[in-house]
Amino acid sequence: MKIIIIHGQSHKGSTYNVSRILADKLGGEVSEFFLPKDFNCFCIGCGNCFTKGEVMCPHFEQLQPLTNAIDESDIIILASPVYVYHVTGSMKAFLDHYGYRWMVHRPSESMFSKQAVCVSTAAGAGTKKANKDMADSTFFWGCAKTYKLGIAVWETDWKRVDEKIKSKVDRQTTTLSNKIKNNYTKVRPSIKTRILFNIMRIIQKKGLNERDKTYWQEKGWLGKNRPWK
């Protein structure tokens, strides 16, 4: 099992620790990236990825190590502390660069067999919104299954987090890791994902974006082929 963790911050706080506890329980080969240390570019809205191809993104080379690790992984863990009720700016900037991979454009075939986990912690509220920020992307990428793990730790330092909360983290990560391991190699896209894919298929037949339509044609998705078969 190959696991990638994208950390939405470069410090090793509560969110880092929760995501590492989960990854350790999964027991796979782990690759980690820290934002903005490992990728610090903002999408400039040039639109090249949509109309000319992702290789024309001005940040393509800097992003490629993360893209390769995502594509080679079985489990994607996106981890972000809550900043003003949402993900960190670094996580948002990172996710913005994959707009071209949303199902309305050119989703990667490998995504439809992956499981994803969105992890967030907060000193108070906001984990649901932060997790939704990340889960929107994993869903529209086509990930077969996305789990959300949000923990209110009521602290800004993991060392000071109450032991009862740490015990809760232990229980929840154990339950979640068992689900992920049970679904490993067997997970299939939800009905919601398949419905969205078929709606996008209708859109692609109209050829609103020539690059996207060509991509779908080459994959055979405008015919009988499907990325989960």
CSV table of C-alpha atoms in Angstrom, one decimal:
chain,number,residue,atom,x,y,z
A,1,MET,CA,0.0,0.0,0.0
A,2,LYS,CA,1.4,3.4,-1.0
A,3,ILE,CA,0.3,6.4,0.9
A,4,ILE,CA,0.9,10.1,0.2
A,5,ILE,CA,0.3,12.8,2.8
A,6,ILE,CA,0.0,16.4,1.7
A,7,HIS,CA,0.4,18.6,4.7
A,8,GLY,CA,-1.2,22.0,4.4
A,9,GLN,CA,1.4,23.5,6.7
A,10,SER,CA,5.2,23.0,7.3
A,11,HIS,CA,5.1,22.7,11.1
A,12,LYS,CA,4.4,19.4,12.9
A,13,GLY,CA,1.3,20.3,15.0
A,14,SER,CA,-1.9,18.5,15.8
A,15,THR,CA,-2.9,17.9,12.2
A,16,TYR,CA,0.4,16.5,11.3
A,17,ASN,CA,0.3,14.1,14.3
A,18,VAL,CA,-3.2,12.9,13.6
A,19,SER,CA,-2.4,12.2,9.9
A,20,ARG,CA,0.8,10.4,10.9
A,21,ILE,CA,-1.0,8.2,13.4
A,22,LEU,CA,-3.5,7.2,10.7
A,23,ALA,CA,-0.7,6.5,8.2
A,24,ASP,CA,1.3,4.4,10.7
A,25,LYS,CA,-1.8,2.3,11.4
A,26,LEU,CA,-2.3,1.7,7.7
A,27,GLY,CA,1.2,0.5,7.6
A,28,GLY,CA,2.1,1.3,4.0
A,29,GLU,CA,4.9,3.1,2.3
A,30,VAL,CA,4.5,6.7,3.1
A,31,SER,CA,5.5,9.8,1.1
A,32,GLU,CA,5.1,13.2,2.7
A,33,PHE,CA,5.0,16.7,1.3
A,34,PHE,CA,4.8,19.9,3.3
A,35,LEU,CA,3.2,23.1,2.0
A,36,PRO,CA,4.4,25.7,1.3
A,37,LYS,CA,7.9,24.2,1.7
A,38,ASP,CA,7.5,21.7,-1.1
A,39,PHE,CA,5.2,23.7,-3.3
A,40,ASN,CA,4.6,27.4,-2.8
A,41,CYS,CA,3.1,28.7,-6.1
A,42,PHE,CA,-0.3,30.4,-6.5
A,43,CYS,CA,-2.4,29.6,-9.5
A,44,ILE,CA,-2.3,32.7,-11.7
A,45,GLY,CA,-5.4,31.9,-13.6
A,46,CYS,CA,-3.8,31.7,-17.0
A,47,GLY,CA,-6.0,28.9,-18.1
A,48,ASN,CA,-3.2,27.1,-19.9
A,49,CYS,CA,-3.9,23.8,-18.1
A,50,PHE,CA,-7.4,23.7,-19.5
A,51,THR,CA,-6.8,24.9,-23.1
A,52,LYS,CA,-3.2,24.0,-23.9
A,53,GLY,CA,-2.5,21.1,-21.5
A,54,GLU,CA,-1.2,20.9,-17.9
A,55,VAL,CA,2.5,20.9,-19.1
A,56,MET,CA,1.9,24.5,-20.1
A,57,CYS,CA,1.2,25.5,-16.5
A,58,PRO,CA,4.0,27.8,-15.4
A,59,HIS,CA,4.4,25.8,-12.2
A,60,PHE,CA,4.3,22.3,-13.9
A,61,GLU,CA,7.8,21.3,-13.1
A,62,GLN,CA,7.6,22.4,-9.4
A,63,LEU,CA,4.3,20.5,-9.0
A,64,GLN,CA,5.4,17.3,-10.8
A,65,PRO,CA,7.0,15.5,-7.8
A,66,LEU,CA,3.7,15.8,-5.9
A,67,THR,CA,1.6,14.8,-9.0
A,68,ASN,CA,3.7,11.7,-9.6
A,69,ALA,CA,3.4,10.7,-5.9
A,70,ILE,CA,-0.4,11.2,-6.0
A,71,ASP,CA,-0.7,9.1,-9.2
A,72,GLU,CA,1.5,6.3,-7.7
A,73,SER,CA,-0.3,6.2,-4.4
A,74,ASP,CA,-3.2,4.0,-3.3
A,75,ILE,CA,-4.2,6.3,-0.4
A,76,ILE,CA,-4.2,10.1,-0.6
A,77,ILE,CA,-4.3,11.9,2.8
A,78,LEU,CA,-4.9,15.7,2.6
A,79,ALA,CA,-4.2,17.2,6.0
A,80,SER,CA,-4.8,20.8,6.9
A,81,PRO,CA,-5.4,22.7,10.2
A,82,VAL,CA,-8.3,25.1,10.2
A,83,TYR,CA,-7.4,28.6,9.3
A,84,VAL,CA,-10.4,31.0,9.6
A,85,TYR,CA,-12.9,28.2,9.1
A,86,HIS,CA,-11.2,26.8,6.0
A,87,VAL,CA,-8.0,25.1,4.8
A,88,THR,CA,-4.7,26.9,4.9
A,89,GLY,CA,-3.9,29.2,2.0
A,90,SER,CA,-1.1,26.8,1.0
A,91,MET,CA,-3.5,23.8,0.7
A,92,LYS,CA,-6.0,25.9,-1.3
A,93,ALA,CA,-3.2,27.1,-3.7
A,94,PHE,CA,-2.1,23.5,-4.2
A,95,LEU,CA,-5.6,22.2,-5.0
A,96,ASP,CA,-6.2,25.1,-7.3
A,97,HIS,CA,-3.5,23.7,-9.6
A,98,TYR,CA,-5.5,20.6,-10.2
A,99,GLY,CA,-8.7,22.1,-11.7
A,100,TYR,CA,-7.9,20.5,-15.0
A,101,ARG,CA,-8.2,17.1,-13.3
A,102,TRP,CA,-11.8,17.6,-12.3
A,103,MET,CA,-14.2,15.3,-14.0
A,104,VAL,CA,-15.5,18.2,-16.1
A,105,HIS,CA,-12.1,18.3,-17.8
A,106,ARG,CA,-9.5,15.5,-17.8
A,107,PRO,CA,-9.6,13.3,-14.7
A,108,SER,CA,-6.8,10.8,-14.2
A,109,GLU,CA,-8.0,7.2,-14.7
A,110,SER,CA,-6.1,6.1,-11.6
A,111,MET,CA,-8.2,8.2,-9.3
A,112,PHE,CA,-11.2,6.0,-9.7
A,113,SER,CA,-9.6,3.2,-7.7
A,114,LYS,CA,-8.1,5.3,-4.9
A,115,GLN,CA,-9.2,6.1,-1.4
A,116,ALA,CA,-8.7,9.6,0.0
A,117,VAL,CA,-8.8,10.9,3.6
A,118,CYS,CA,-9.3,14.6,4.6
A,119,VAL,CA,-7.8,15.3,8.0
A,120,SER,CA,-8.3,18.6,9.8
A,121,THR,CA,-7.9,19.8,13.4
A,122,ALA,CA,-8.9,23.0,15.1
A,123,ALA,CA,-8.5,24.7,18.4
A,124,GLY,CA,-12.3,25.2,18.2
A,125,ALA,CA,-14.7,24.9,15.3
A,126,GLY,CA,-14.3,24.7,11.5
A,127,THR,CA,-13.1,21.1,10.8
A,128,LYS,CA,-16.2,20.3,8.7
A,129,LYS,CA,-15.7,23.3,6.4
A,130,ALA,CA,-11.9,22.6,6.1
A,131,ASN,CA,-12.6,19.0,5.3
A,132,LYS,CA,-15.2,19.9,2.7
A,133,ASP,CA,-12.6,22.2,1.0
A,134,MET,CA,-10.4,19.2,0.5
A,135,ALA,CA,-13.1,16.6,-0.2
A,136,ASP,CA,-14.6,18.7,-3.0
A,137,SER,CA,-11.4,18.1,-4.9
A,138,THR,CA,-11.0,14.4,-4.1
A,139,PHE,CA,-14.6,13.8,-5.2
A,140,PHE,CA,-14.3,15.8,-8.4
A,141,TRP,CA,-10.9,14.1,-9.1
A,142,GLY,CA,-12.9,10.9,-9.2
A,143,CYS,CA,-11.6,9.2,-6.0
A,144,ALA,CA,-13.6,6.1,-5.4
A,145,LYS,CA,-14.0,6.9,-1.6
A,146,THR,CA,-13.3,9.9,0.5
A,147,TYR,CA,-13.3,9.8,4.3
A,148,LYS,CA,-13.3,12.9,6.6
A,149,LEU,CA,-11.6,13.0,9.9
A,150,GLY,CA,-12.1,16.3,11.9
A,151,ILE,CA,-10.9,16.7,15.4
A,152,ALA,CA,-11.4,19.7,17.7
A,153,VAL,CA,-8.3,19.5,19.9
A,154,TRP,CA,-8.9,22.7,21.8
A,155,GLU,CA,-5.2,23.5,21.8
A,156,THR,CA,-2.6,25.1,19.5
A,157,ASP,CA,0.2,22.7,20.6
A,158,TRP,CA,-0.2,18.9,20.3
A,159,LYS,CA,1.9,18.4,23.4
A,160,ARG,CA,-0.8,20.2,25.5
A,161,VAL,CA,-3.8,18.3,23.9
A,162,ASP,CA,-5.9,16.6,26.6
A,163,GLU,CA,-5.2,12.8,26.9
A,164,LYS,CA,-9.0,12.1,26.5
A,165,ILE,CA,-8.9,13.8,23.1
A,166,LYS,CA,-5.7,11.9,22.2
A,167,SER,CA,-7.6,8.7,23.2
A,168,LYS,CA,-10.4,9.7,20.9
A,169,VAL,CA,-7.9,10.2,18.1
A,170,ASP,CA,-6.5,6.8,18.7
A,171,ARG,CA,-10.0,5.2,18.5
A,172,GLN,CA,-11.1,7.1,15.4
A,173,THR,CA,-7.9,6.4,13.5
A,174,THR,CA,-8.1,2.7,14.4
A,175,THR,CA,-11.6,2.5,13.1
A,176,LEU,CA,-10.8,4.5,9.9
A,177,SER,CA,-7.6,2.5,9.2
A,178,ASN,CA,-9.5,-0.7,9.4
A,179,LYS,CA,-12.1,0.5,6.9
A,180,ILE,CA,-9.4,1.7,4.5
A,181,LYS,CA,-7.5,-1.6,4.8
A,182,ASN,CA,-10.8,-3.6,4.3
A,183,ASN,CA,-11.5,-1.6,1.1
A,184,TYR,CA,-7.9,-1.8,-0.2
A,185,THR,CA,-8.0,-3.0,-3.9
A,186,LYS,CA,-11.7,-3.5,-3.6
A,187,VAL,CA,-13.1,0.0,-3.5
A,188,ARG,CA,-15.2,1.1,-6.4
A,189,PRO,CA,-16.7,4.6,-7.3
A,190,SER,CA,-20.0,5.5,-5.7
A,191,ILE,CA,-23.2,5.9,-7.6
A,192,LYS,CA,-22.9,9.6,-7.2
A,193,THR,CA,-19.5,9.6,-8.9
A,194,ARG,CA,-20.7,7.4,-11.7
A,195,ILE,CA,-23.7,9.7,-12.3
A,196,LEU,CA,-21.4,12.8,-12.4
A,197,PHE,CA,-19.1,11.0,-14.8
A,198,ASN,CA,-21.9,10.3,-17.2
A,199,ILE,CA,-23.1,13.9,-17.0
A,200,MET,CA,-19.6,15.0,-17.8
A,201,ARG,CA,-19.5,12.4,-20.7
A,202,ILE,CA,-22.6,14.1,-22.2
A,203,ILE,CA,-20.8,17.5,-21.9
A,204,GLN,CA,-17.7,16.2,-23.5
A,205,LYS,CA,-19.6,14.9,-26.5
A,206,LYS,CA,-20.6,18.5,-27.3
A,207,GLY,CA,-16.9,19.4,-27.5
A,208,LEU,CA,-16.9,22.6,-25.5
A,209,ASN,CA,-13.2,22.2,-24.9
A,210,GLU,CA,-11.3,20.5,-27.8
A,211,ARG,CA,-8.5,19.3,-25.6
A,212,ASP,CA,-10.9,17.8,-23.1
A,213,LYS,CA,-12.9,16.1,-25.8
A,214,THR,CA,-9.8,14.6,-27.4
A,215,TYR,CA,-8.7,13.3,-24.0
A,216,TRP,CA,-12.1,11.6,-23.4
A,217,GLN,CA,-12.1,10.2,-26.9
A,218,GLU,CA,-8.6,8.7,-26.5
A,219,LYS,CA,-9.6,7.1,-23.2
A,220,GLY,CA,-12.7,5.6,-25.0
A,221,TRP,CA,-14.9,7.2,-22.4
A,222,LEU,CA,-17.2,8.6,-25.0
A,223,GLY,CA,-17.9,5.0,-26.0
A,224,LYS,CA,-18.2,2.0,-23.7
A,225,ASN,CA,-15.0,2.3,-21.7
A,226,ARG,CA,-15.1,3.5,-18.1
A,227,PRO,CA,-12.1,4.4,-15.8
A,228,TRP,CA,-13.3,1.9,-13.1
A,229,LYS,CA,-13.4,-1.1,-15.4
